[in-house]
Coordinates of C-alpha atoms in Angstrom, one line a residue:
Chain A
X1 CA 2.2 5.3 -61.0
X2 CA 1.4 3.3 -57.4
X3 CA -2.5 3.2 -57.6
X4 CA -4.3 2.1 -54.5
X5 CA -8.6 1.5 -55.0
X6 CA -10.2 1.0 -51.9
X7 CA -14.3 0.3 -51.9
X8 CA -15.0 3.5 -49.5
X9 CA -18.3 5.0 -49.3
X10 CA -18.1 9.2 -50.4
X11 CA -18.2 9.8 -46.2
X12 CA -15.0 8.4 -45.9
X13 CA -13.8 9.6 -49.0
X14 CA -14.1 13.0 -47.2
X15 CA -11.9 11.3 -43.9
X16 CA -9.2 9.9 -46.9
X17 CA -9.0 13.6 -48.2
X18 CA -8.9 15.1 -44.9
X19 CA -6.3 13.0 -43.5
X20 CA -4.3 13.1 -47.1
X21 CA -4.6 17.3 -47.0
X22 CA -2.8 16.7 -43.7
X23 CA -5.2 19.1 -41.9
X24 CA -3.6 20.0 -39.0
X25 CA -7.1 20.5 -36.5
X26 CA -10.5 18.7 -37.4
X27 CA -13.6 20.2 -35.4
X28 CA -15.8 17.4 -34.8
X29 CA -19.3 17.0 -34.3
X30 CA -21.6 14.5 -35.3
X31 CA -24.7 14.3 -37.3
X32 CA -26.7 12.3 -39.8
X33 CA -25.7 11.5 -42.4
X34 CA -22.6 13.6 -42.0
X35 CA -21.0 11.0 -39.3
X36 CA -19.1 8.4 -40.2
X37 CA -16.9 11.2 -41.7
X38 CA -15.2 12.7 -38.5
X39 CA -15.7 9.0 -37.0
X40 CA -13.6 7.4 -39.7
X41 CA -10.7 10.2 -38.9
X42 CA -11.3 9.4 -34.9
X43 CA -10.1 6.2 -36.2
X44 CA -7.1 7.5 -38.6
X45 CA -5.4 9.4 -35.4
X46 CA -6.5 6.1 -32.9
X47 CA -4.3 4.1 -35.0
X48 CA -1.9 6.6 -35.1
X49 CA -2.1 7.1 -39.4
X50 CA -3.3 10.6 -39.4
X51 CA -1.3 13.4 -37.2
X52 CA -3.8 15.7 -36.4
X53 CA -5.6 17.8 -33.2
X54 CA -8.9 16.2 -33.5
X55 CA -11.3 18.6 -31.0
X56 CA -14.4 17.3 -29.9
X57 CA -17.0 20.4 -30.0
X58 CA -20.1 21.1 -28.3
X59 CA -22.2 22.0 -31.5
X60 CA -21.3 22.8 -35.1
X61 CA -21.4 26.8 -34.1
X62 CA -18.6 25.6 -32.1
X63 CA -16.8 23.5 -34.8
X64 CA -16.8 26.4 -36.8
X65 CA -15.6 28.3 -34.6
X66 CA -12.2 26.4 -33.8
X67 CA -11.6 26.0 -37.3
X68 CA -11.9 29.8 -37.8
X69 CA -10.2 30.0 -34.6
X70 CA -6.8 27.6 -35.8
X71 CA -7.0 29.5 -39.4
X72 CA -6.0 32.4 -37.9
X73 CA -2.7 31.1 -36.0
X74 CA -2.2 29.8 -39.2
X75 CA -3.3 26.0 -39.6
X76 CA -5.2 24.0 -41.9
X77 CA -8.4 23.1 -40.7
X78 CA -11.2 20.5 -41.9
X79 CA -14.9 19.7 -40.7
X80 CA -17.8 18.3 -41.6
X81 CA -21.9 18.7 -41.3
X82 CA -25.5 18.1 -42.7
X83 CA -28.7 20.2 -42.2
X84 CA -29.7 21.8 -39.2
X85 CA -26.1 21.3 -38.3
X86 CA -24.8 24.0 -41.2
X87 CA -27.8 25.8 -40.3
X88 CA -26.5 26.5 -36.7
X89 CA -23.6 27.4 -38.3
X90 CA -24.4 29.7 -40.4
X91 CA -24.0 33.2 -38.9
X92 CA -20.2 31.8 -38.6
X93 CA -19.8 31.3 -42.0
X94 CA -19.8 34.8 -42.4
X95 CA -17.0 35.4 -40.2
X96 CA -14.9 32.0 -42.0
X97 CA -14.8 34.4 -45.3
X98 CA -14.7 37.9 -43.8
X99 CA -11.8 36.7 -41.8
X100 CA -10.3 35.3 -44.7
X101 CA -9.9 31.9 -42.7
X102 CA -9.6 29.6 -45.8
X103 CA -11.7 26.6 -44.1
X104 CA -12.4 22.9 -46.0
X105 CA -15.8 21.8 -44.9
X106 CA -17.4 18.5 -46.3
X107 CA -21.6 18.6 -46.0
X108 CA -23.8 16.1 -46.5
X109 CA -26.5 17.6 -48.4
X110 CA -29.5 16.4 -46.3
X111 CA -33.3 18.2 -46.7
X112 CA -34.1 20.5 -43.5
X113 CA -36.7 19.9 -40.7
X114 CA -39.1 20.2 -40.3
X115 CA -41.2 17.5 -40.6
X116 CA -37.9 15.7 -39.6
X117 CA -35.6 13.8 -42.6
X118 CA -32.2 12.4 -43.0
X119 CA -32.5 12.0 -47.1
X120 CA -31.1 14.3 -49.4
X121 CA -31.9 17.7 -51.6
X122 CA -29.7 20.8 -51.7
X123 CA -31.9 23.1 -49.5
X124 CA -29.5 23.7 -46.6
X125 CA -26.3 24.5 -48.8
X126 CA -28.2 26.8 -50.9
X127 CA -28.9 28.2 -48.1
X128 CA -25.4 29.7 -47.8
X129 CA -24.6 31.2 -50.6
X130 CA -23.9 34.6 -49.8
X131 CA -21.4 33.8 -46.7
X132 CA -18.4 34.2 -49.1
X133 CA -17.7 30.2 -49.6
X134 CA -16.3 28.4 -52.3
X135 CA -19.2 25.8 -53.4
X136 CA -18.4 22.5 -54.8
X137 CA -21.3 19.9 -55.2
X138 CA -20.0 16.3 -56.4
X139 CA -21.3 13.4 -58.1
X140 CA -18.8 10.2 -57.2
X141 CA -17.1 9.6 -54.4
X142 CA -13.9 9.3 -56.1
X143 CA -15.4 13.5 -57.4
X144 CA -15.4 13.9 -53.5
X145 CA -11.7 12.8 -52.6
X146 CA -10.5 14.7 -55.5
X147 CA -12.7 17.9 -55.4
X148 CA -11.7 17.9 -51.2
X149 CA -7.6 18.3 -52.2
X150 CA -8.1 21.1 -54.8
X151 CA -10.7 22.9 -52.7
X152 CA -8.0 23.2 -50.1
X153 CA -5.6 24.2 -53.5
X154 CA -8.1 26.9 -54.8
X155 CA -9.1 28.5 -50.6
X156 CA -5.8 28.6 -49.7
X157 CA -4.6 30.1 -52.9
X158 CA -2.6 34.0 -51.2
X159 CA -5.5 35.6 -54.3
X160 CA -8.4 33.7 -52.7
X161 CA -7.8 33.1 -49.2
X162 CA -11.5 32.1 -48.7
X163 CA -13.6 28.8 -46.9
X164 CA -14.6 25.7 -49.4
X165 CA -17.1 23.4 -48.9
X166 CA -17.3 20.4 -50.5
X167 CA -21.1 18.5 -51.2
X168 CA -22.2 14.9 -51.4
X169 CA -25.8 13.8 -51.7
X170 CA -27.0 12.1 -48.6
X171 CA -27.3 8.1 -48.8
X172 CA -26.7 8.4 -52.9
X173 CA -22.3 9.3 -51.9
X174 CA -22.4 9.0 -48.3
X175 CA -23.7 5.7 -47.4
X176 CA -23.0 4.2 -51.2
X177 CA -19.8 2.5 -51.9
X178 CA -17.7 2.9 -54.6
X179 CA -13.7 2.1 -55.8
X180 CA -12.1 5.0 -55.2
X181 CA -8.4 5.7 -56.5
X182 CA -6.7 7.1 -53.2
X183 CA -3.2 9.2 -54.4
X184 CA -0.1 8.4 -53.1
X185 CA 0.4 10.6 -50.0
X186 CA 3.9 12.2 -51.8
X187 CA 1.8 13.3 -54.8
X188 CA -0.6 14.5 -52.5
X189 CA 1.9 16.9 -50.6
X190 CA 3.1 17.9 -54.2
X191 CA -0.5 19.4 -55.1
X192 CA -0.9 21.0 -51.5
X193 CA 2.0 21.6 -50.0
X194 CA 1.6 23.3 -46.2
X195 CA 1.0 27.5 -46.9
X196 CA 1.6 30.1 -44.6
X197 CA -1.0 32.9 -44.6
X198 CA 0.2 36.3 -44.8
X199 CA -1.7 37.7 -42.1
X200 CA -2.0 35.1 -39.3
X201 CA -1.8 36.1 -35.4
X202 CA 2.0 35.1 -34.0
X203 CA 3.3 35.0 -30.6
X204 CA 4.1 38.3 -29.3
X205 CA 3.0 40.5 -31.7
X206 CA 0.3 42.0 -30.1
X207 CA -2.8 42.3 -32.6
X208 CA -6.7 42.2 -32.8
X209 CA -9.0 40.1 -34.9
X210 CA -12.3 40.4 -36.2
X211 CA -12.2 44.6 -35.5
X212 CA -14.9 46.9 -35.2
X213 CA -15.2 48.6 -38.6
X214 CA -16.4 52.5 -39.4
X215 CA -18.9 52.8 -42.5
X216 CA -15.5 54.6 -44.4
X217 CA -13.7 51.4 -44.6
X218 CA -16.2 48.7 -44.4
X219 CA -17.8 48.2 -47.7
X220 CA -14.2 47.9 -48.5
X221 CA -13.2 44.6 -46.8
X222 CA -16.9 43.5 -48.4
X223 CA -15.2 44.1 -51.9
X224 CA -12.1 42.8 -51.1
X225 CA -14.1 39.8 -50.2
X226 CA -15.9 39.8 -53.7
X227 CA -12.7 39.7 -54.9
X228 CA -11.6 36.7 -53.2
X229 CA -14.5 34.9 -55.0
X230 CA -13.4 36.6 -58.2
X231 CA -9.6 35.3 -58.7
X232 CA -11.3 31.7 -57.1
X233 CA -13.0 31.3 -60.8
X234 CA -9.7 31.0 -62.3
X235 CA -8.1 29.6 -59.5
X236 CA -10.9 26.7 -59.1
X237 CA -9.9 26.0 -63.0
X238 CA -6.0 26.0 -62.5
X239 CA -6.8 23.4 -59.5
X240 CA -8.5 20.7 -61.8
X241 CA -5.9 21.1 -64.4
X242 CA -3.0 20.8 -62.2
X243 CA -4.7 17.9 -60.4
X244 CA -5.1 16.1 -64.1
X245 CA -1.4 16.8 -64.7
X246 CA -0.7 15.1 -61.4
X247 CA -2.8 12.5 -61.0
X248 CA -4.6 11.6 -64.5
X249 CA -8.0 13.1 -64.1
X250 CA -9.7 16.0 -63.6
X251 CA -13.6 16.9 -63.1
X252 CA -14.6 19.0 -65.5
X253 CA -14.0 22.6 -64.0
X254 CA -16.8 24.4 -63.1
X255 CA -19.7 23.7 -65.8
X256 CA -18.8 20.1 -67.2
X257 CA -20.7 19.3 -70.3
X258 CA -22.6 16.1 -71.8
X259 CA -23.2 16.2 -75.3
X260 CA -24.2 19.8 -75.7
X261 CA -22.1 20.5 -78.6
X262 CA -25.2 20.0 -81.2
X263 CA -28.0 20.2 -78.5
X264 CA -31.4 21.8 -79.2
X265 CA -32.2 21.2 -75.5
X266 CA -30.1 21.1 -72.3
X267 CA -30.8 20.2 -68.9
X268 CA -28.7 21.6 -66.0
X269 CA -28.3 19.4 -63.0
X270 CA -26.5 19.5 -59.4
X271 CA -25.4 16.2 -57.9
X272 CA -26.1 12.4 -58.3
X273 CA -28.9 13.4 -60.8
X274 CA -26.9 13.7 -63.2
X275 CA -25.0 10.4 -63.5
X276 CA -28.8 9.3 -64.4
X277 CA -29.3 12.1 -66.5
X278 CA -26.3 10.9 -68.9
X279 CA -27.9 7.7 -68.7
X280 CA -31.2 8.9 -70.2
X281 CA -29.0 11.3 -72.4
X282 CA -27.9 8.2 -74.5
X283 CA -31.0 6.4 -74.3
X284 CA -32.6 9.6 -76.0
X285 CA -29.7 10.1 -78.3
X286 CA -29.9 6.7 -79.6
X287 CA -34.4 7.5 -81.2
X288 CA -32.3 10.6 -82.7
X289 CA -33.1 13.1 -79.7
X290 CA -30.7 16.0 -79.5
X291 CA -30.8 15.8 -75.7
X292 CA -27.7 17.4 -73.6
X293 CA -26.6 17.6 -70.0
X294 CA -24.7 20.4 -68.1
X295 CA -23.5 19.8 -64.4
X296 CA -23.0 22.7 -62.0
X297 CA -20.1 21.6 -60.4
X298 CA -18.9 24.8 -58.5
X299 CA -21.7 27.0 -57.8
X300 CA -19.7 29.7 -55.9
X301 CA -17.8 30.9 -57.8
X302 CA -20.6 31.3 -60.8
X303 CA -19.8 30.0 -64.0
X304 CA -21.1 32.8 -65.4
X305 CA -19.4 32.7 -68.6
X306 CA -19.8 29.1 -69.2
X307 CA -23.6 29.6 -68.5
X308 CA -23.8 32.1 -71.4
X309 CA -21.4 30.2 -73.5
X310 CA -24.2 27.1 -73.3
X311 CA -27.3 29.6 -73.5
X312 CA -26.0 31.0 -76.6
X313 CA -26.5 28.0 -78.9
X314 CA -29.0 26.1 -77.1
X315 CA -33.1 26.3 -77.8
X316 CA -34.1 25.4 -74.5
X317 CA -32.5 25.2 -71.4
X318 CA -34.0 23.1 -68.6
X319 CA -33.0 23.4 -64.5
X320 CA -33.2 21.2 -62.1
X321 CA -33.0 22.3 -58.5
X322 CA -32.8 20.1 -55.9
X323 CA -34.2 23.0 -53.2
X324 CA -36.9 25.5 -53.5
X325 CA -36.5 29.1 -52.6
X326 CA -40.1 30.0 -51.4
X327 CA -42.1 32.9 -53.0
X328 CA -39.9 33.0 -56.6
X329 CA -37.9 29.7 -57.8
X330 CA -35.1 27.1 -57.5
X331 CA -32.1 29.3 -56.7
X332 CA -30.4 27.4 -59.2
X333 CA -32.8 28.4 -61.9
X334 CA -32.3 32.4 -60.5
X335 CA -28.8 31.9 -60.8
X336 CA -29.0 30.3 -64.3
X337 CA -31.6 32.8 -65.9
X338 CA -29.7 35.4 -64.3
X339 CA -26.5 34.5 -66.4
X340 CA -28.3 33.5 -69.2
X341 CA -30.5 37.1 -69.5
X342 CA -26.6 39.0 -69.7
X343 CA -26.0 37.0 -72.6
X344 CA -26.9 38.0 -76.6
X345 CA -29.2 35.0 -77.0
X346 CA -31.8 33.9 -74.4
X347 CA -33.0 30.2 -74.6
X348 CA -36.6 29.3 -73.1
X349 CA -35.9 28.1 -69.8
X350 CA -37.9 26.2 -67.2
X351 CA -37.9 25.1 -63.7
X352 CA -37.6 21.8 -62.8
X353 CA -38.5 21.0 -59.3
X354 CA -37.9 17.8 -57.8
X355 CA -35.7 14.9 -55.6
X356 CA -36.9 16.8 -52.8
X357 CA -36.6 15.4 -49.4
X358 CA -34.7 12.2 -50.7
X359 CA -37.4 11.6 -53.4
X360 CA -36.0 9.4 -56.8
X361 CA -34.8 11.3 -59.6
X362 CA -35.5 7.9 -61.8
X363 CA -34.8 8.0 -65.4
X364 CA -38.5 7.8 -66.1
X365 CA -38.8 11.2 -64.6
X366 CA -35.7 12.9 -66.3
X367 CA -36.9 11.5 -70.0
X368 CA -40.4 13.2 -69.0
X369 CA -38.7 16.4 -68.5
X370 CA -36.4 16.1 -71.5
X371 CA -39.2 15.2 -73.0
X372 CA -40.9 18.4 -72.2
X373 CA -38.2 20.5 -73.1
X374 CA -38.2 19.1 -76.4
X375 CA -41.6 20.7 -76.8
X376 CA -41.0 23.5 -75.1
X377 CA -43.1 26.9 -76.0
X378 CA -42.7 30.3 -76.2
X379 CA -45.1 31.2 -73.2
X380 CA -45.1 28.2 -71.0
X381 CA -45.1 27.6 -67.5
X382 CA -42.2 28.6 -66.0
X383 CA -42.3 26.1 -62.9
X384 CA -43.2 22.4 -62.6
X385 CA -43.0 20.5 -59.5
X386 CA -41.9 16.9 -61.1
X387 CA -43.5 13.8 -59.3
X388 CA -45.5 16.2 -56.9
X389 CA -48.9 13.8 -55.7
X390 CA -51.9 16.5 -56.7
X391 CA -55.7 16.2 -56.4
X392 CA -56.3 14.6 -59.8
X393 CA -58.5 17.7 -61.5
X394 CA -54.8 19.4 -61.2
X395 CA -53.2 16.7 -62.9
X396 CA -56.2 16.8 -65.7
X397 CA -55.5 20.9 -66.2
X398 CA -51.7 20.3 -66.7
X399 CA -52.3 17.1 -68.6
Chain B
X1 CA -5.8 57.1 -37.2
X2 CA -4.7 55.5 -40.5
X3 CA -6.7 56.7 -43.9
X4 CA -7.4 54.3 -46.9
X5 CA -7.7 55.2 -50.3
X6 CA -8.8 53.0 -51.9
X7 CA -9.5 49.3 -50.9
X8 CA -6.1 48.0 -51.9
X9 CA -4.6 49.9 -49.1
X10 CA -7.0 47.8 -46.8
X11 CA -5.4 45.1 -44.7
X12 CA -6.6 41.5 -46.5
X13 CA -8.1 40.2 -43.0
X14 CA -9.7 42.8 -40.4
X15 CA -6.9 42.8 -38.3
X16 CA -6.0 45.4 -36.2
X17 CA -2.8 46.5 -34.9
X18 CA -4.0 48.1 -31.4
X19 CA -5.4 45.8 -29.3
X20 CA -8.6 46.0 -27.7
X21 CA -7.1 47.1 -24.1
X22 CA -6.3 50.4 -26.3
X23 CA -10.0 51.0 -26.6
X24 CA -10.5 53.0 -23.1
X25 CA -14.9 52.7 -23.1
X26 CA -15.5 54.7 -19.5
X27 CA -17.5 57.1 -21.9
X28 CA -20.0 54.4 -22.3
X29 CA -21.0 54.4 -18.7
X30 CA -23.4 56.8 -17.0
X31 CA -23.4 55.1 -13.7
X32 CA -20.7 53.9 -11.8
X33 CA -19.6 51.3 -9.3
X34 CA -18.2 52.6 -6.2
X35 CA -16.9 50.0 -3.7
X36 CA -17.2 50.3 0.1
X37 CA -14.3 47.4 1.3
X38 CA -16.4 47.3 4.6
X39 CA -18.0 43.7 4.5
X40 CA -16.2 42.8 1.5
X41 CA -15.3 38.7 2.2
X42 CA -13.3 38.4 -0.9
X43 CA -15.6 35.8 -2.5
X44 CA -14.8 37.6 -5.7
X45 CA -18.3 37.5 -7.5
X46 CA -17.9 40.5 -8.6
X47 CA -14.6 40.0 -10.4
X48 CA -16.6 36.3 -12.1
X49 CA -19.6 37.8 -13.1
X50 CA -18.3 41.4 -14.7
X51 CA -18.7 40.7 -18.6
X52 CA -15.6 43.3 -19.4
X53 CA -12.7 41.7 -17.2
X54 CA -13.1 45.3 -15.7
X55 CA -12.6 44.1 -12.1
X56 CA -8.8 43.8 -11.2
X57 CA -7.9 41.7 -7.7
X58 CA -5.2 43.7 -6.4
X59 CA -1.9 42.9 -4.6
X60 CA -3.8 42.7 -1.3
X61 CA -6.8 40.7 -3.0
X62 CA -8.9 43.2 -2.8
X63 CA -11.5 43.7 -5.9
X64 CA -10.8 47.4 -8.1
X65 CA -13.1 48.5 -10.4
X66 CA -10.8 49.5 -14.0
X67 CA -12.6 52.6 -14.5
X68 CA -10.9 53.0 -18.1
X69 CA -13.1 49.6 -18.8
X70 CA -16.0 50.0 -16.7
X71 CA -19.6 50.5 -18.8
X72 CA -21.4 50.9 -15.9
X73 CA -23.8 47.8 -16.5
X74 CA -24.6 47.1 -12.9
X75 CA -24.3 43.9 -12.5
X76 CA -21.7 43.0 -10.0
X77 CA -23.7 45.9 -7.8
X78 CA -26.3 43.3 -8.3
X79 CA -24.3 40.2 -7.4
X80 CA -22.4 41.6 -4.7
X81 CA -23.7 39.3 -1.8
X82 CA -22.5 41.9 1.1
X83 CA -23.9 45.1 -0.8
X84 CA -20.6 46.3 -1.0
X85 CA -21.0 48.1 -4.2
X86 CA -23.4 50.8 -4.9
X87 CA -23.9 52.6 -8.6
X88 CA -23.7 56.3 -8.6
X89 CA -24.7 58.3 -11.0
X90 CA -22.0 60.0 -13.3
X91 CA -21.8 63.8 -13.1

């Protein structure tokens, strides 16, 4: 097989994607540290190597807009964001799924203002989880390009028929370079060939979109919209193993697993954290530890059974969220417990809080919190802030 | 009016067949614009600043009111710069 590696940072692993997906309209706009993605595909259509109607919006409400906009005549659309910028477009993600518009988004998962930051944690894609989008959060840059073509495989899927967005860590996959294997373009049309919706708008057929709905049909299209996300499990699962048959690697589904097979403690992770995690993982395996790792890869759809699968023979089960929902927990550790409390055997779980804002998840600080699951008890705290500075009588209490 | 049973008989998208300009909303209004062509000039602000496209320029260029559209919101009374239009109240 013609392999081509090209250093690219996971930015422009998005722009290699996009431009490979042939996406027919990218909605531009810029922001930190989300950028050099659309500006790297200004560059594929300046030099003439990527075919495409690049529109220059006026905010990312706007870019949203367009691509819901070009979804509906029946194209395949691609943007990108960060922040305050999938913030402003949040009320439009609503209408990307309710519309069935099915969407590829890369974001850039940067903190949220204020005070004012460009470094990473998972707050502002957490943030959308009940819009009706696909979730993906990567961990390499070649994860990105990959996860970018079967997003657009799984959303555009006749079953599914619902947005994707694709996450990168700020500064740890955008700005960091890596060798990424970049498919040949034939292959690439093989795995994604162009789809027609069924129900796009078409010249002179006279027809209205987004329609004003009585409370007798409403709560329908909301199901029908639930069960979009429902076949998207399976589908998000057919995606990687059809990619592997393709192309020689695949990604893990949506729970990948390191070394939890004979675990007596797991630690879930989103993100760049956990290529450090594996790290400490054999570090503590090697003193005789019985230390595992579990990645949430696709957070929308849930792995729901997977979760349970894991909770069922594990003896504690650690989170780590990357984002905080104020006034409960990390909305990954919700999610996770959730799951986990369906299931015949319930682990001890805990909350690990921490990387926010762009702050180092170092392997120092994940073998402390193996540590600590290792000795975890019935009846501890449920919450820790890792690496938060306190007044030092706090630090003596939980000492 | 179609009926659904159950929501496999719902359309995947909310797309509707009849398009808007099917939706007649003069019930809405409880005031209406009545335009005296007097010292009308033709500048048309009336036509740009209706938020319903419910001000037609006719044949002769004269601004109509769509009454089918209409809501009665007032505003190109309000923006008329002759005081051509005045809003009367619905009976």
């Amino acid at each position: 097989m013609m392999m081509t590696k090209v250093v690219m940072t996971g930015n422009y692993a998005q722009s290699y994607a996009a431009k490979l997906a042939r996406a027919q309209v990218v909605a531009a706009y810029p922001i930190t540290p989300q950028t050099s993605i659309v500006e790297k595909i200004a560059e594929f259509v300046a030099k003439g190597q990527f075919d495409t109607q690049y529109i220059k919006v006026e905010s990312e409400h706007s870019a949203m807009q367009a691509c819901i906009s070009e979804a509906a005549l029946g194209s395949r659309t691609y943007t990108a964001t960060s922040s305050q910028g999938l913030l402003l477009m949040h009320e439009l993600l609503f209408w990307a799924a309710g519309q069935r518009a099915p969407v590829v988004m890369g974001v850039v998962n940067r903190a949220v203002a204020p005070p004012w930051t460009i470094w990473t944690d998972h707050t502002d894609s957490m943030a959308q989880r009940d819009t009706g989008w696909i979730q993906y959060y990567c961990e390499s840059n070649q994860e990105v390009l990959d996860t970018v073509l079967q997003a657009y495989h799984v959303a555009e899927s006749t079953d599914v028929l619902l947005p994707a967005m694709v996450m990168e860590d700020a500064f740890f996959l955008s700005h960091t370079v890596e060798a990424v294997d970049v498919p040949p373009q034939e292959k690439v049309d093989g795995f994604i060939p162009p789809k027609r919706s069924p129900w796009i708008l078409e010249l002179g057929k006279e027809k209205k979109l987004g329609s004003f709905m009585m409370p007798d049909v409403y709560m329908e299209f909301r199901y029908n919209v639930a069960r979009g996300m429902m076949a998207a499990r399976k589908r998000v699962l057919e995606a990687d193993e059809e990619f592997e048959r393709r192309f020689g690697r695949n990604h893990g589904g949506l729970l990948p697993e390191y070394k939890c097979d004979d675990a007596d403690v797991v630690l879930m992770t989103i993100g760049t954290a956990s290529c450090t995690a594996r790290e400490v993982i054999d570090e503590m395996r090697r003193e005789g530890k019985k230390v595992g790792l579990a990645r949430m890869r696709v957070f929308r759809p849930f792995p729901q059974d997977e979760v349970q699968r894991l909770a069922s023979h594990v003896r504690a089960l650690g989170v780590l969220d990357r984002s905080w929902g104020f006034g409960f927990s990390g909305p990954l550790y919700t999610e996770v417990a959730g799951a986990a409390y369906q299931g015949r055997h319930k682990p001890l779980m805990k909350d690990y809080v921490t990387g926010i804002g762009g702050r180092d998840i170092t392997p120092p600080v994940l073998r402390g919190i193996f540590t600590d699951l290792l000795g975890l008890k019935e009846g501890a705290q449920e919450t820790d802030w890792v690496g938060l500075r306190r007044p030092e009588k706090e630090v003596l209490r939980n000492a | 009016m179609k009926t659904f049973k159950s929501y496999a008989d719902v359309p995947e998208a909310p797309l509707a067949d009849v398009p808007s300009s099917e939706e007649k909303t003069s019930g809405w209004r409880s005031n209406r614009p009545v335009v005296d062509l007097k010292n009308c000039t033709k500048c048309y602000l009336c036509w740009k600043y209706c938020p319903d496209v419910a001000i037609a320029i006719n044949g002769e260029g004269w601004p109509e009111v769509k009454y089918d559209y209409c809501k009665g919101c007032g505003i190109c009374a309000e923006e008329c710069a002759r005081d051509c239009i005045v809003m009367e109240k619905e009976v």
